[in-house]
Amino acid sequence: MAVTDALLSSGGNTVVTLTCCCAVVVLVVTLLKATVDLWRTVRCNRKMAVDFPVPPGGHWLLGHLVMLGPEGGELMLKGPGWAEDYKYAHLMHSGPLLTHCSVYHPDYVKTVMARADKKDAYAYDFLRPWLGDGLLTSAGPKWFRNRRLLTPGFHFEILKPYVRLFSESTNAMLTNWEELKSGSSIDVFHHTSLMTLDSMLKCALSQHTDCQTRKTNDYIAAVHDLTDLTMKRGRTIYHRVDLIYALSSDGRKYYKACKLVHEFAERIIAERRETLNQGNEGRANRKKYLDFLDILLEAKDEDGNGLTDAEIRDEVDTFMFEGHDTTASGLAWTLYCLARHPGHQDKCRREAQEVLQGGTEVTWDLLPSLRYITMCVKEAMRMFSPVPMIFRQLESPLTFPDGRTLPEGARVVIGINTLHHNSHVWENHMEYDPLRFSPENSKDRHPYAFIPFAAGPRNCIGQHFAMNELKTAVALILQRFSLTPDDTLPEPIPVPKLIMRAKKPGLFLKIKPITA
């Protein structure tokens, strides 16, 4: 027994020793990797600093984060001034080590966006617990494969029946407006978000939920929480550590909202699979058009492999966010611009009345006739870019047309809102002028001067879907209502919260029914 006990004791000590050795090895490897990453970052930053200026006003430790302001809008508003000073690009410091090169001239933007570099993990990894590995966040072969599989879902034959659904959702919103007193002031973002969510539920998932008539909507509240919390996390350095964030009150709220939106998508996907398993009879009883989920469930690559359940959920979550929140932003700011410029509003209304002839539905064939409305929508998206910036990380060195270079690993911000307000590109850039987008004024414009839906190989797959909905909604709204600013409240200030929103108290307009 004594010998046995001695052997066991010796074996136990050996196990403890091996465990300690393994822990030390892991720690050493981790420290070595961190040291290498740190050196690469420092070397990359030094190379960028050779060719690109740094705007003044940054903190010695926090860099330009000190200029963000409580909602992040103050730093964005400095963009046009810096573009006037530097024309093409400048560096931005976010803390002691993180540096981005912000580009905002068409020649520079084209050089970056013509490539398919991966999204910058610094900006997009915070979205992964919510959006997974969908088109917005994925890269490499997976992104190319899934983009190819999803592209048929946005063919014009698929998009045609959606216009009727856009009209249906817009009319539901206008019915709610008619119940209000004439001259009432409304929170435009609230109404447009519910309306575009209603459209996405119908077009993407064939879900008719009456979400615009319910007093509360858990899904849209969760999406708003997720966008706000994601932006807040990006401004809080210690929340970049996953464990610390998970233990914080913001982190708990974020993961709770993620759980809600995931369960919503998973339930609908399971129900649709059950319907598809019923064969042709199940399809006939469901609806007469293909929706986005149909495309996802039936997509096959050249090897006959489809998307996994996890991939389908990621794409559903991505499109439910991108398809309703960005369009809601574009519509809200378009209505604001038209309220501030009644002459343009009147022209849009006359066009809508002439094209629709009093009808309550926009059809596919009528969309091309909404020419002036299209110009007004585009100019609003120039003034208030729905997606204000895009982040990339270079997978190989990049040389710009003027010879300046960025090294491999460099982080790049495509400042879309700054590009759209670059005084070297747009004359009188703070003036709302829809005629910028007339055919004669657009024909010689640089193709990368106006990119509300990005550009290049990673452009927005749903841009035609979004434009069709925007034109439909504006036409139907202006045929039935006139819009004026609510001057009892402060002028709305744009702030970037994944999409372009308005600083508190928000964006309010007064609505008045059009009388015959």
PDB file of C-alpha atoms in Angstrom, residues 24-206:
ATOM      1  CA  VAL A  24       3.486  28.505 -19.031  1.00  0.00           C
ATOM      2  CA  VAL A  25       3.888  27.504 -22.694  1.00  0.00           C
ATOM      3  CA  VAL A  26       0.427  28.869 -23.556  1.00  0.00           C
ATOM      4  CA  LEU A  27       1.187  32.103 -21.729  1.00  0.00           C
ATOM      5  CA  VAL A  28       4.555  32.481 -23.463  1.00  0.00           C
ATOM      6  CA  VAL A  29       3.038  31.778 -26.887  1.00  0.00           C
ATOM      7  CA  THR A  30       0.223  34.268 -26.212  1.00  0.00           C
ATOM      8  CA  LEU A  31       2.697  36.943 -25.119  1.00  0.00           C
ATOM      9  CA  LEU A  32       4.898  36.290 -28.145  1.00  0.00           C
ATOM     10  CA  LYS A  33       1.910  36.562 -30.488  1.00  0.00           C
ATOM     11  CA  ALA A  34       0.784  39.773 -28.790  1.00  0.00           C
ATOM     12  CA  THR A  35       4.318  41.169 -29.085  1.00  0.00           C
ATOM     13  CA  VAL A  36       4.495  40.299 -32.789  1.00  0.00           C
ATOM     14  CA  ASP A  37       1.053  41.813 -33.422  1.00  0.00           C
ATOM     15  CA  LEU A  38       2.048  44.942 -31.516  1.00  0.00           C
ATOM     16  CA  TRP A  39       5.257  45.311 -33.531  1.00  0.00           C
ATOM     17  CA  ARG A  40       3.370  44.820 -36.806  1.00  0.00           C
ATOM     18  CA  THR A  41       0.851  47.467 -35.766  1.00  0.00           C
ATOM     19  CA  VAL A  42       3.549  49.976 -34.793  1.00  0.00           C
ATOM     20  CA  ARG A  43       5.455  49.322 -38.032  1.00  0.00           C
ATOM     21  CA  CYS A  44       2.260  49.692 -40.119  1.00  0.00           C
ATOM     22  CA  ASN A  45       1.378  52.964 -38.371  1.00  0.00           C
ATOM     23  CA  ARG A  46       4.860  54.345 -39.006  1.00  0.00           C
ATOM     24  CA  LYS A  47       4.637  53.514 -42.707  1.00  0.00           C
ATOM     25  CA  MET A  48       1.241  55.228 -43.001  1.00  0.00           C
ATOM     26  CA  ALA A  49       2.558  58.332 -41.250  1.00  0.00           C
ATOM     27  CA  VAL A  50       5.177  58.801 -43.981  1.00  0.00           C
ATOM     28  CA  ASP A  51       2.606  59.743 -46.648  1.00  0.00           C
ATOM     29  CA  PHE A  52      -0.485  60.937 -44.795  1.00  0.00           C
ATOM     30  CA  PRO A  53      -1.185  63.906 -42.478  1.00  0.00           C
ATOM     31  CA  VAL A  54      -2.840  63.788 -39.070  1.00  0.00           C
ATOM     32  CA  PRO A  55      -5.520  66.412 -38.258  1.00  0.00           C
ATOM     33  CA  PRO A  56      -4.821  68.467 -35.149  1.00  0.00           C
ATOM     34  CA  GLY A  57      -6.748  68.225 -31.900  1.00  0.00           C
ATOM     35  CA  GLY A  58      -6.104  64.613 -30.972  1.00  0.00           C
ATOM     36  CA  HIS A  59      -5.287  63.565 -27.401  1.00  0.00           C
ATOM     37  CA  TRP A  60      -1.782  62.155 -26.716  1.00  0.00           C
ATOM     38  CA  LEU A  61      -3.334  58.883 -25.445  1.00  0.00           C
ATOM     39  CA  LEU A  62      -6.911  58.695 -26.752  1.00  0.00           C
ATOM     40  CA  GLY A  63      -6.195  60.238 -30.119  1.00  0.00           C
ATOM     41  CA  HIS A  64      -9.234  61.581 -31.970  1.00  0.00           C
ATOM     42  CA  LEU A  65     -11.663  59.637 -29.758  1.00  0.00           C
ATOM     43  CA  VAL A  66     -11.834  62.752 -27.564  1.00  0.00           C
ATOM     44  CA  MET A  67     -13.706  64.475 -30.422  1.00  0.00           C
ATOM     45  CA  LEU A  68     -16.494  61.902 -30.668  1.00  0.00           C
ATOM     46  CA  GLY A  69     -18.926  63.619 -28.326  1.00  0.00           C
ATOM     47  CA  PRO A  70     -21.677  61.764 -26.443  1.00  0.00           C
ATOM     48  CA  GLU A  71     -23.290  60.299 -29.585  1.00  0.00           C
ATOM     49  CA  GLY A  72     -20.355  60.278 -31.990  1.00  0.00           C
ATOM     50  CA  GLY A  73     -21.666  63.026 -34.257  1.00  0.00           C
ATOM     51  CA  GLU A  74     -19.175  65.752 -33.410  1.00  0.00           C
ATOM     52  CA  LEU A  75     -16.226  63.932 -34.967  1.00  0.00           C
ATOM     53  CA  MET A  76     -18.179  63.105 -38.136  1.00  0.00           C
ATOM     54  CA  LEU A  77     -19.128  66.766 -38.575  1.00  0.00           C
ATOM     55  CA  LYS A  78     -15.429  67.678 -38.731  1.00  0.00           C
ATOM     56  CA  GLY A  79     -15.013  65.505 -41.843  1.00  0.00           C
ATOM     57  CA  PRO A  80     -15.937  68.100 -44.506  1.00  0.00           C
ATOM     58  CA  GLY A  81     -13.533  70.640 -43.009  1.00  0.00           C
ATOM     59  CA  TRP A  82     -10.680  68.148 -42.972  1.00  0.00           C
ATOM     60  CA  ALA A  83     -11.556  67.115 -46.546  1.00  0.00           C
ATOM     61  CA  GLU A  84     -11.204  70.757 -47.565  1.00  0.00           C
ATOM     62  CA  ASP A  85      -7.776  70.898 -45.912  1.00  0.00           C
ATOM     63  CA  TYR A  86      -6.416  67.541 -47.071  1.00  0.00           C
ATOM     64  CA  LYS A  87      -8.561  66.782 -50.184  1.00  0.00           C
ATOM     65  CA  TYR A  88      -7.804  63.036 -50.451  1.00  0.00           C
ATOM     66  CA  ALA A  89      -7.127  61.387 -47.099  1.00  0.00           C
ATOM     67  CA  HIS A  90      -5.746  61.725 -43.575  1.00  0.00           C
ATOM     68  CA  LEU A  91      -4.935  59.518 -40.577  1.00  0.00           C
ATOM     69  CA  MET A  92      -7.157  59.079 -37.532  1.00  0.00           C
ATOM     70  CA  HIS A  93      -5.887  57.810 -34.169  1.00  0.00           C
ATOM     71  CA  SER A  94      -8.268  55.827 -31.965  1.00  0.00           C
ATOM     72  CA  GLY A  95      -6.262  55.307 -28.802  1.00  0.00           C
ATOM     73  CA  PRO A  96      -2.482  54.912 -28.554  1.00  0.00           C
ATOM     74  CA  LEU A  97      -2.058  52.186 -31.201  1.00  0.00           C
ATOM     75  CA  LEU A  98      -5.089  51.991 -33.483  1.00  0.00           C
ATOM     76  CA  THR A  99      -4.756  54.141 -36.605  1.00  0.00           C
ATOM     77  CA  HIS A 100      -7.047  54.341 -39.637  1.00  0.00           C
ATOM     78  CA  CYS A 101      -6.481  56.059 -42.956  1.00  0.00           C
ATOM     79  CA  SER A 102      -9.672  57.936 -43.816  1.00  0.00           C
ATOM     80  CA  VAL A 103     -10.187  58.325 -47.592  1.00  0.00           C
ATOM     81  CA  TYR A 104     -12.874  60.550 -49.145  1.00  0.00           C
ATOM     82  CA  HIS A 105     -11.878  61.514 -52.687  1.00  0.00           C
ATOM     83  CA  PRO A 106     -13.326  59.528 -55.638  1.00  0.00           C
ATOM     84  CA  ASP A 107      -9.872  58.572 -56.973  1.00  0.00           C
ATOM     85  CA  TYR A 108      -8.810  57.221 -53.586  1.00  0.00           C
ATOM     86  CA  VAL A 109     -12.184  55.610 -52.848  1.00  0.00           C
ATOM     87  CA  LYS A 110     -12.119  53.809 -56.193  1.00  0.00           C
ATOM     88  CA  THR A 111      -8.636  52.462 -55.518  1.00  0.00           C
ATOM     89  CA  VAL A 112      -9.766  50.951 -52.212  1.00  0.00           C
ATOM     90  CA  MET A 113     -13.219  49.733 -53.240  1.00  0.00           C
ATOM     91  CA  ALA A 114     -12.111  48.161 -56.515  1.00  0.00           C
ATOM     92  CA  ARG A 115     -10.501  45.500 -54.326  1.00  0.00           C
ATOM     93  CA  ALA A 116     -12.217  42.879 -52.175  1.00  0.00           C
ATOM     94  CA  ASP A 117     -10.184  43.332 -48.992  1.00  0.00           C
ATOM     95  CA  LYS A 118     -11.718  41.976 -45.818  1.00  0.00           C
ATOM     96  CA  LYS A 119     -13.823  44.098 -43.506  1.00  0.00           C
ATOM     97  CA  ASP A 120     -11.840  45.582 -40.624  1.00  0.00           C
ATOM     98  CA  ALA A 121     -12.281  43.345 -37.585  1.00  0.00           C
ATOM     99  CA  TYR A 122     -11.962  46.389 -35.308  1.00  0.00           C
ATOM    100  CA  ALA A 123     -15.233  47.763 -36.669  1.00  0.00           C
ATOM    101  CA  TYR A 124     -17.185  44.644 -37.606  1.00  0.00           C
ATOM    102  CA  ASP A 125     -16.297  41.993 -35.006  1.00  0.00           C
ATOM    103  CA  PHE A 126     -18.680  43.712 -32.587  1.00  0.00           C
ATOM    104  CA  LEU A 127     -21.483  42.819 -35.019  1.00  0.00           C
ATOM    105  CA  ARG A 128     -20.710  39.103 -35.198  1.00  0.00           C
ATOM    106  CA  PRO A 129     -22.675  37.999 -32.103  1.00  0.00           C
ATOM    107  CA  TRP A 130     -25.695  39.628 -33.790  1.00  0.00           C
ATOM    108  CA  LEU A 131     -25.168  39.181 -37.553  1.00  0.00           C
ATOM    109  CA  GLY A 132     -22.872  36.172 -37.517  1.00  0.00           C
ATOM    110  CA  ASP A 133     -20.927  35.560 -40.702  1.00  0.00           C
ATOM    111  CA  GLY A 134     -23.374  37.026 -43.222  1.00  0.00           C
ATOM    112  CA  LEU A 135     -22.548  39.097 -46.294  1.00  0.00           C
ATOM    113  CA  LEU A 136     -21.829  42.215 -44.244  1.00  0.00           C
ATOM    114  CA  THR A 137     -19.134  40.623 -42.082  1.00  0.00           C
ATOM    115  CA  SER A 138     -17.768  37.619 -44.011  1.00  0.00           C
ATOM    116  CA  ALA A 139     -14.728  37.638 -46.301  1.00  0.00           C
ATOM    117  CA  GLY A 140     -12.753  35.492 -48.711  1.00  0.00           C
ATOM    118  CA  PRO A 141     -14.143  32.363 -50.430  1.00  0.00           C
ATOM    119  CA  LYS A 142     -17.179  32.207 -48.146  1.00  0.00           C
ATOM    120  CA  TRP A 143     -18.228  35.742 -49.037  1.00  0.00           C
ATOM    121  CA  PHE A 144     -17.791  35.098 -52.788  1.00  0.00           C
ATOM    122  CA  ARG A 145     -19.763  31.841 -52.608  1.00  0.00           C
ATOM    123  CA  ASN A 146     -22.652  33.270 -50.593  1.00  0.00           C
ATOM    124  CA  ARG A 147     -22.801  36.474 -52.631  1.00  0.00           C
ATOM    125  CA  ARG A 148     -23.111  34.350 -55.781  1.00  0.00           C
ATOM    126  CA  LEU A 149     -25.840  32.196 -54.212  1.00  0.00           C
ATOM    127  CA  LEU A 150     -27.851  35.205 -53.028  1.00  0.00           C
ATOM    128  CA  THR A 151     -27.604  37.354 -56.168  1.00  0.00           C
ATOM    129  CA  PRO A 152     -30.597  35.649 -57.900  1.00  0.00           C
ATOM    130  CA  GLY A 153     -32.765  36.855 -55.025  1.00  0.00           C
ATOM    131  CA  PHE A 154     -32.375  40.417 -56.305  1.00  0.00           C
ATOM    132  CA  HIS A 155     -33.118  39.819 -59.982  1.00  0.00           C
ATOM    133  CA  PHE A 156     -35.727  42.258 -61.287  1.00  0.00           C
ATOM    134  CA  GLU A 157     -38.255  39.434 -61.784  1.00  0.00           C
ATOM    135  CA  ILE A 158     -38.018  38.707 -58.059  1.00  0.00           C
ATOM    136  CA  LEU A 159     -38.204  42.418 -57.170  1.00  0.00           C
ATOM    137  CA  LYS A 160     -41.308  43.186 -59.266  1.00  0.00           C
ATOM    138  CA  PRO A 161     -44.012  41.909 -56.874  1.00  0.00           C
ATOM    139  CA  TYR A 162     -42.305  43.613 -53.930  1.00  0.00           C
ATOM    140  CA  VAL A 163     -43.411  47.047 -55.170  1.00  0.00           C
ATOM    141  CA  ARG A 164     -47.016  46.180 -54.352  1.00  0.00           C
ATOM    142  CA  LEU A 165     -45.896  45.200 -50.838  1.00  0.00           C
ATOM    143  CA  PHE A 166     -44.022  48.503 -50.467  1.00  0.00           C
ATOM    144  CA  SER A 167     -47.254  50.308 -51.337  1.00  0.00           C
ATOM    145  CA  GLU A 168     -49.195  48.211 -48.839  1.00  0.00           C
ATOM    146  CA  SER A 169     -46.766  48.988 -46.002  1.00  0.00           C
ATOM    147  CA  THR A 170     -46.612  52.700 -46.848  1.00  0.00           C
ATOM    148  CA  ASN A 171     -50.400  52.959 -46.941  1.00  0.00           C
ATOM    149  CA  ALA A 172     -50.594  51.293 -43.525  1.00  0.00           C
ATOM    150  CA  MET A 173     -48.289  54.000 -42.170  1.00  0.00           C
ATOM    151  CA  LEU A 174     -50.372  56.749 -43.799  1.00  0.00           C
ATOM    152  CA  THR A 175     -53.543  55.306 -42.320  1.00  0.00           C
ATOM    153  CA  ASN A 176     -51.934  55.720 -38.899  1.00  0.00           C
ATOM    154  CA  TRP A 177     -51.074  59.321 -39.799  1.00  0.00           C
ATOM    155  CA  GLU A 178     -54.678  60.064 -40.759  1.00  0.00           C
ATOM    156  CA  GLU A 179     -55.762  59.172 -37.236  1.00  0.00           C
ATOM    157  CA  LEU A 180     -53.604  61.997 -35.893  1.00  0.00           C
ATOM    158  CA  LYS A 181     -54.677  65.621 -35.672  1.00  0.00           C
ATOM    159  CA  SER A 182     -53.739  67.737 -38.689  1.00  0.00           C
ATOM    160  CA  GLY A 183     -50.440  69.496 -37.973  1.00  0.00           C
ATOM    161  CA  SER A 184     -49.291  66.837 -35.505  1.00  0.00           C
ATOM    162  CA  SER A 185     -45.551  66.507 -34.963  1.00  0.00           C
ATOM    163  CA  ILE A 186     -44.279  62.954 -35.463  1.00  0.00           C
ATOM    164  CA  ASP A 187     -41.001  61.177 -34.783  1.00  0.00           C
ATOM    165  CA  VAL A 188     -40.158  60.362 -38.398  1.00  0.00           C
ATOM    166  CA  PHE A 189     -37.575  57.677 -37.623  1.00  0.00           C
ATOM    167  CA  HIS A 190     -40.070  55.766 -35.503  1.00  0.00           C
ATOM    168  CA  HIS A 191     -42.651  55.650 -38.291  1.00  0.00           C
ATOM    169  CA  THR A 192     -40.258  54.946 -41.163  1.00  0.00           C
ATOM    170  CA  SER A 193     -38.532  52.180 -39.198  1.00  0.00           C
ATOM    171  CA  LEU A 194     -41.820  50.419 -38.534  1.00  0.00           C
ATOM    172  CA  MET A 195     -42.865  50.819 -42.160  1.00  0.00           C
ATOM    173  CA  THR A 196     -39.624  49.471 -43.643  1.00  0.00           C
ATOM    174  CA  LEU A 197     -39.599  46.633 -41.098  1.00  0.00           C
ATOM    175  CA  ASP A 198     -43.130  45.772 -42.224  1.00  0.00           C
ATOM    176  CA  SER A 199     -41.932  45.684 -45.836  1.00  0.00           C
ATOM    177  CA  MET A 200     -38.898  43.533 -45.037  1.00  0.00           C
ATOM    178  CA  LEU A 201     -40.990  41.045 -43.079  1.00  0.00           C
ATOM    179  CA  LYS A 202     -43.296  40.690 -46.076  1.00  0.00           C
ATOM    180  CA  CYS A 203     -40.695  40.677 -48.864  1.00  0.00           C
ATOM    181  CA  ALA A 204     -37.966  38.679 -47.168  1.00  0.00           C
ATOM    182  CA  LEU A 205     -39.971  36.315 -44.980  1.00  0.00           C
ATOM    183  CA  SER A 206     -43.638  36.525 -46.129  1.00  0.00           C
TER     184      SER A 206
END
